[in-house]
C-alpha cells in the first residue's frame, strides 16, 4: 500500500486553480450580461420591425390615400399633398429607427463591462504566468508563490512589499 504524503499544492496548481475560478466567474458574468443585452436587443428588434413594416408595405398605400385626402381638404395640389404626407411618414420612420439604434447601442454597452473584465483578467493571467513575483495581485499574496517552509524569508518579503505600497514616494531609495 502506498503511503499518502500530504503536500501543499505547487505554485502551478494554485495558479491553475485560480485560472479555473477566473474563467468560471467570467462565464457567469457573460451569462448575466448577455441576458441584459438580450432584453435590450429584443426591444430594438421590435422597433426595427415596426419601422420596416411602415417603410415597406403599408407606406405606399397610406401615403397615396393621405395625399389624396389632403389635396381634397386643402388648397394644395395633389402632388404637394402627397409630398407633405410622405415627409410626415418618414419622420415617424426616422423616430422609430432612432429608438432601435439606441436600443442596439444599449445592448452593446451591456457587454462592455464583460469585455473590460475579460481584458483585465487576461492581463493578470499573463503577468502571473510570466513573472508571478511582479504581478500586482501577488505582491499582496506572496504566500501563493513562495516556499511554505521559508517562513522567515516570507515575512521579510511581505514587509518589503507592504512598505513599498505604503510608501507613495517613487523617488525614495530602497
Short mmCIF file of C-alpha atoms in Angstrom, two decimals:
data_model
loop_
_atom_site.label_atom_id
_atom_site.label_comp_id
_atom_site.label_asym_id
_atom_site.label_seq_id
_atom_site.Cartn_x
_atom_site.Cartn_y
_atom_site.Cartn_z
CA UNK A 1 0.00 0.00 0.00
CA UNK A 2 1.33 3.39 -0.95
CA UNK A 3 1.85 5.97 1.69
CA UNK A 4 -0.08 9.16 1.00
CA UNK A 5 2.04 12.23 1.61
CA UNK A 6 0.25 15.44 2.35
CA UNK A 7 1.99 18.03 0.21
CA UNK A 8 0.77 21.56 -0.22
CA UNK A 9 -0.25 22.33 -3.80
CA UNK A 10 2.51 23.66 -6.00
CA UNK A 11 2.57 27.20 -7.34
CA UNK A 12 1.44 25.95 -10.72
CA UNK A 13 -1.50 24.10 -9.18
CA UNK A 14 -2.56 27.23 -7.31
CA UNK A 15 -2.30 29.30 -10.49
CA UNK A 16 -4.24 26.68 -12.44
CA UNK A 17 -6.94 26.66 -9.76
CA UNK A 18 -7.08 30.47 -9.85
CA UNK A 19 -7.34 30.38 -13.65
CA UNK A 20 -10.23 27.90 -13.48
CA UNK A 21 -12.00 30.05 -10.89
CA UNK A 22 -11.38 33.12 -13.02
CA UNK A 23 -12.87 31.54 -16.13
CA UNK A 24 -15.86 30.27 -14.16
CA UNK A 25 -16.54 33.78 -12.89
CA UNK A 26 -16.01 35.18 -16.39
CA UNK A 27 -18.63 32.79 -17.80
CA UNK A 28 -21.09 33.80 -15.08
CA UNK A 29 -20.51 37.46 -15.91
CA UNK A 30 -21.04 36.80 -19.61
CA UNK A 31 -24.27 34.96 -18.81
CA UNK A 32 -25.68 37.83 -16.76
CA UNK A 33 -24.60 40.48 -19.27
CA UNK A 34 -25.92 38.51 -22.23
CA UNK A 35 -29.34 38.24 -20.58
CA UNK A 36 -29.44 42.02 -20.19
CA UNK A 37 -28.24 42.50 -23.76
CA UNK A 38 -30.90 40.07 -24.99
CA UNK A 39 -33.65 42.12 -23.35
CA UNK A 40 -32.37 45.34 -24.92
CA UNK A 41 -31.86 43.67 -28.28
CA UNK A 42 -35.41 42.31 -28.26
CA UNK A 43 -36.77 45.85 -27.89
CA UNK A 44 -34.61 47.06 -30.77
CA UNK A 45 -35.76 44.20 -33.00
CA UNK A 46 -39.41 45.01 -32.27
CA UNK A 47 -38.94 48.72 -33.03
CA UNK A 48 -36.88 47.92 -36.12
CA UNK A 49 -39.52 45.50 -37.39
CA UNK A 50 -42.27 48.08 -36.93
CA UNK A 51 -40.17 50.63 -38.80
CA UNK A 52 -39.56 48.16 -41.64
CA UNK A 53 -43.26 47.34 -41.93
CA UNK A 54 -44.15 51.02 -42.07
CA UNK A 55 -41.43 51.82 -44.56
CA UNK A 56 -42.06 48.75 -46.71
CA UNK A 57 -45.58 47.57 -47.25
CA UNK A 58 -48.16 49.99 -45.85
CA UNK A 59 -46.26 53.15 -46.61
CA UNK A 60 -47.17 53.41 -50.27
CA UNK A 61 -50.90 52.86 -49.79
CA UNK A 62 -51.05 55.13 -46.76
CA UNK A 63 -49.16 57.91 -48.48
CA UNK A 64 -51.37 57.85 -51.56
CA UNK A 65 -54.59 57.80 -49.53
CA UNK A 66 -53.49 60.59 -47.20
CA UNK A 67 -52.11 62.63 -50.07
CA UNK A 68 -55.40 62.45 -51.97
CA UNK A 69 -57.36 63.30 -48.83
CA UNK A 70 -55.10 66.25 -48.01
CA UNK A 71 -55.41 67.50 -51.59
CA UNK A 72 -59.22 67.45 -51.34
CA UNK A 73 -59.38 69.15 -47.94
CA UNK A 74 -56.84 71.95 -48.63
CA UNK A 75 -55.84 74.22 -51.48
CA UNK A 76 -52.68 72.16 -52.06
CA UNK A 77 -52.29 70.36 -55.34
CA UNK A 78 -52.45 66.56 -55.27
CA UNK A 79 -48.66 66.29 -55.73
CA UNK A 80 -47.90 68.76 -52.91
CA UNK A 81 -50.33 66.99 -50.59
CA UNK A 82 -48.65 63.63 -51.31
CA UNK A 83 -45.23 65.18 -50.64
CA UNK A 84 -46.38 66.50 -47.23
CA UNK A 85 -47.74 63.07 -46.29
CA UNK A 86 -44.54 61.38 -47.46
CA UNK A 87 -42.39 63.66 -45.27
CA UNK A 88 -44.61 63.05 -42.22
CA UNK A 89 -44.36 59.26 -42.62
CA UNK A 90 -40.60 59.40 -42.99
CA UNK A 91 -40.36 61.44 -39.77
CA UNK A 92 -42.19 58.59 -37.98
CA UNK A 93 -39.86 56.04 -39.58
CA UNK A 94 -36.81 58.10 -38.55
CA UNK A 95 -38.01 58.28 -34.92
CA UNK A 96 -38.58 54.51 -34.76
CA UNK A 97 -35.18 53.89 -36.38
CA UNK A 98 -33.53 56.18 -33.81
CA UNK A 99 -35.21 54.26 -30.95
CA UNK A 100 -33.98 50.98 -32.45
CA UNK A 101 -30.44 52.37 -32.79
CA UNK A 102 -30.41 53.50 -29.16
CA UNK A 103 -31.57 50.06 -28.03
CA UNK A 104 -28.80 48.35 -30.04
CA UNK A 105 -26.24 50.74 -28.55
CA UNK A 106 -27.58 49.90 -25.07
CA UNK A 107 -27.17 46.20 -25.79
CA UNK A 108 -23.56 46.76 -26.86
CA UNK A 109 -22.88 48.82 -23.73
CA UNK A 110 -24.18 45.98 -21.57
CA UNK A 111 -21.31 43.80 -22.85
CA UNK A 112 -18.65 46.50 -22.33
CA UNK A 113 -18.18 45.56 -18.65
CA UNK A 114 -17.67 41.92 -19.56
CA UNK A 115 -15.13 42.90 -22.20
CA UNK A 116 -13.13 45.07 -19.80
CA UNK A 117 -13.23 42.41 -17.06
CA UNK A 118 -12.04 39.78 -19.53
CA UNK A 119 -9.18 42.02 -20.71
CA UNK A 120 -8.16 42.72 -17.11
CA UNK A 121 -8.25 39.02 -16.27
CA UNK A 122 -6.08 38.18 -19.28
CA UNK A 123 -3.54 40.85 -18.27
CA UNK A 124 -3.44 39.38 -14.76
CA UNK A 125 -3.03 35.85 -16.11
CA UNK A 126 -0.21 36.92 -18.42
CA UNK A 127 1.58 38.77 -15.63
CA UNK A 128 1.13 35.86 -13.24
CA UNK A 129 2.38 33.23 -15.65
CA UNK A 130 5.33 35.25 -16.97
CA UNK A 131 6.52 36.72 -13.68
CA UNK A 132 4.48 35.75 -10.62
CA UNK A 133 6.61 37.80 -8.28
CA UNK A 134 5.92 41.01 -10.23
CA UNK A 135 2.17 40.56 -10.62
CA UNK A 136 0.43 43.35 -8.65
CA UNK A 137 -2.13 40.96 -7.16
CA UNK A 138 0.57 38.61 -5.98
CA UNK A 139 2.58 41.30 -4.27
CA UNK A 140 -0.10 41.08 -1.61
CA UNK A 141 -0.48 37.30 -1.95
CA UNK A 142 3.15 36.27 -1.60
CA UNK A 143 2.14 33.02 0.10
CA UNK A 144 0.74 31.83 -3.24
CA UNK A 145 4.18 31.66 -4.82
CA UNK A 146 6.70 31.47 -2.00
CA UNK A 147 8.22 28.42 -0.41
CA UNK A 148 5.93 27.41 2.50
CA UNK A 149 8.95 26.19 4.50
CA UNK A 150 10.74 29.52 4.35
CA UNK A 151 8.59 31.48 6.81
CA UNK A 152 11.27 33.94 7.89
CA UNK A 153 12.04 34.89 4.30
CA UNK A 154 8.31 35.28 3.56
CA UNK A 155 7.84 37.72 6.45
CA UNK A 156 10.74 39.83 5.17
CA UNK A 157 9.39 39.82 1.61
CA UNK A 158 5.87 40.72 2.74
CA UNK A 159 7.28 43.52 4.82
CA UNK A 160 9.24 44.82 1.84
CA UNK A 161 6.20 44.73 -0.41
CA UNK A 162 3.87 46.30 2.14
CA UNK A 163 6.46 49.04 2.74
CA UNK A 164 6.66 49.56 -0.99
CA UNK A 165 2.91 50.03 -1.31
CA UNK A 166 2.58 52.18 1.80
CA UNK A 167 5.36 54.49 0.64
CA UNK A 168 3.84 56.72 -2.04
CA UNK A 169 7.14 58.32 -2.99
CA UNK A 170 8.64 56.62 -6.02
CA UNK A 171 11.89 58.55 -5.54
CA UNK A 172 12.77 57.07 -2.16
CA UNK A 173 15.76 54.70 -2.31
CA UNK A 174 15.29 51.03 -1.42
#
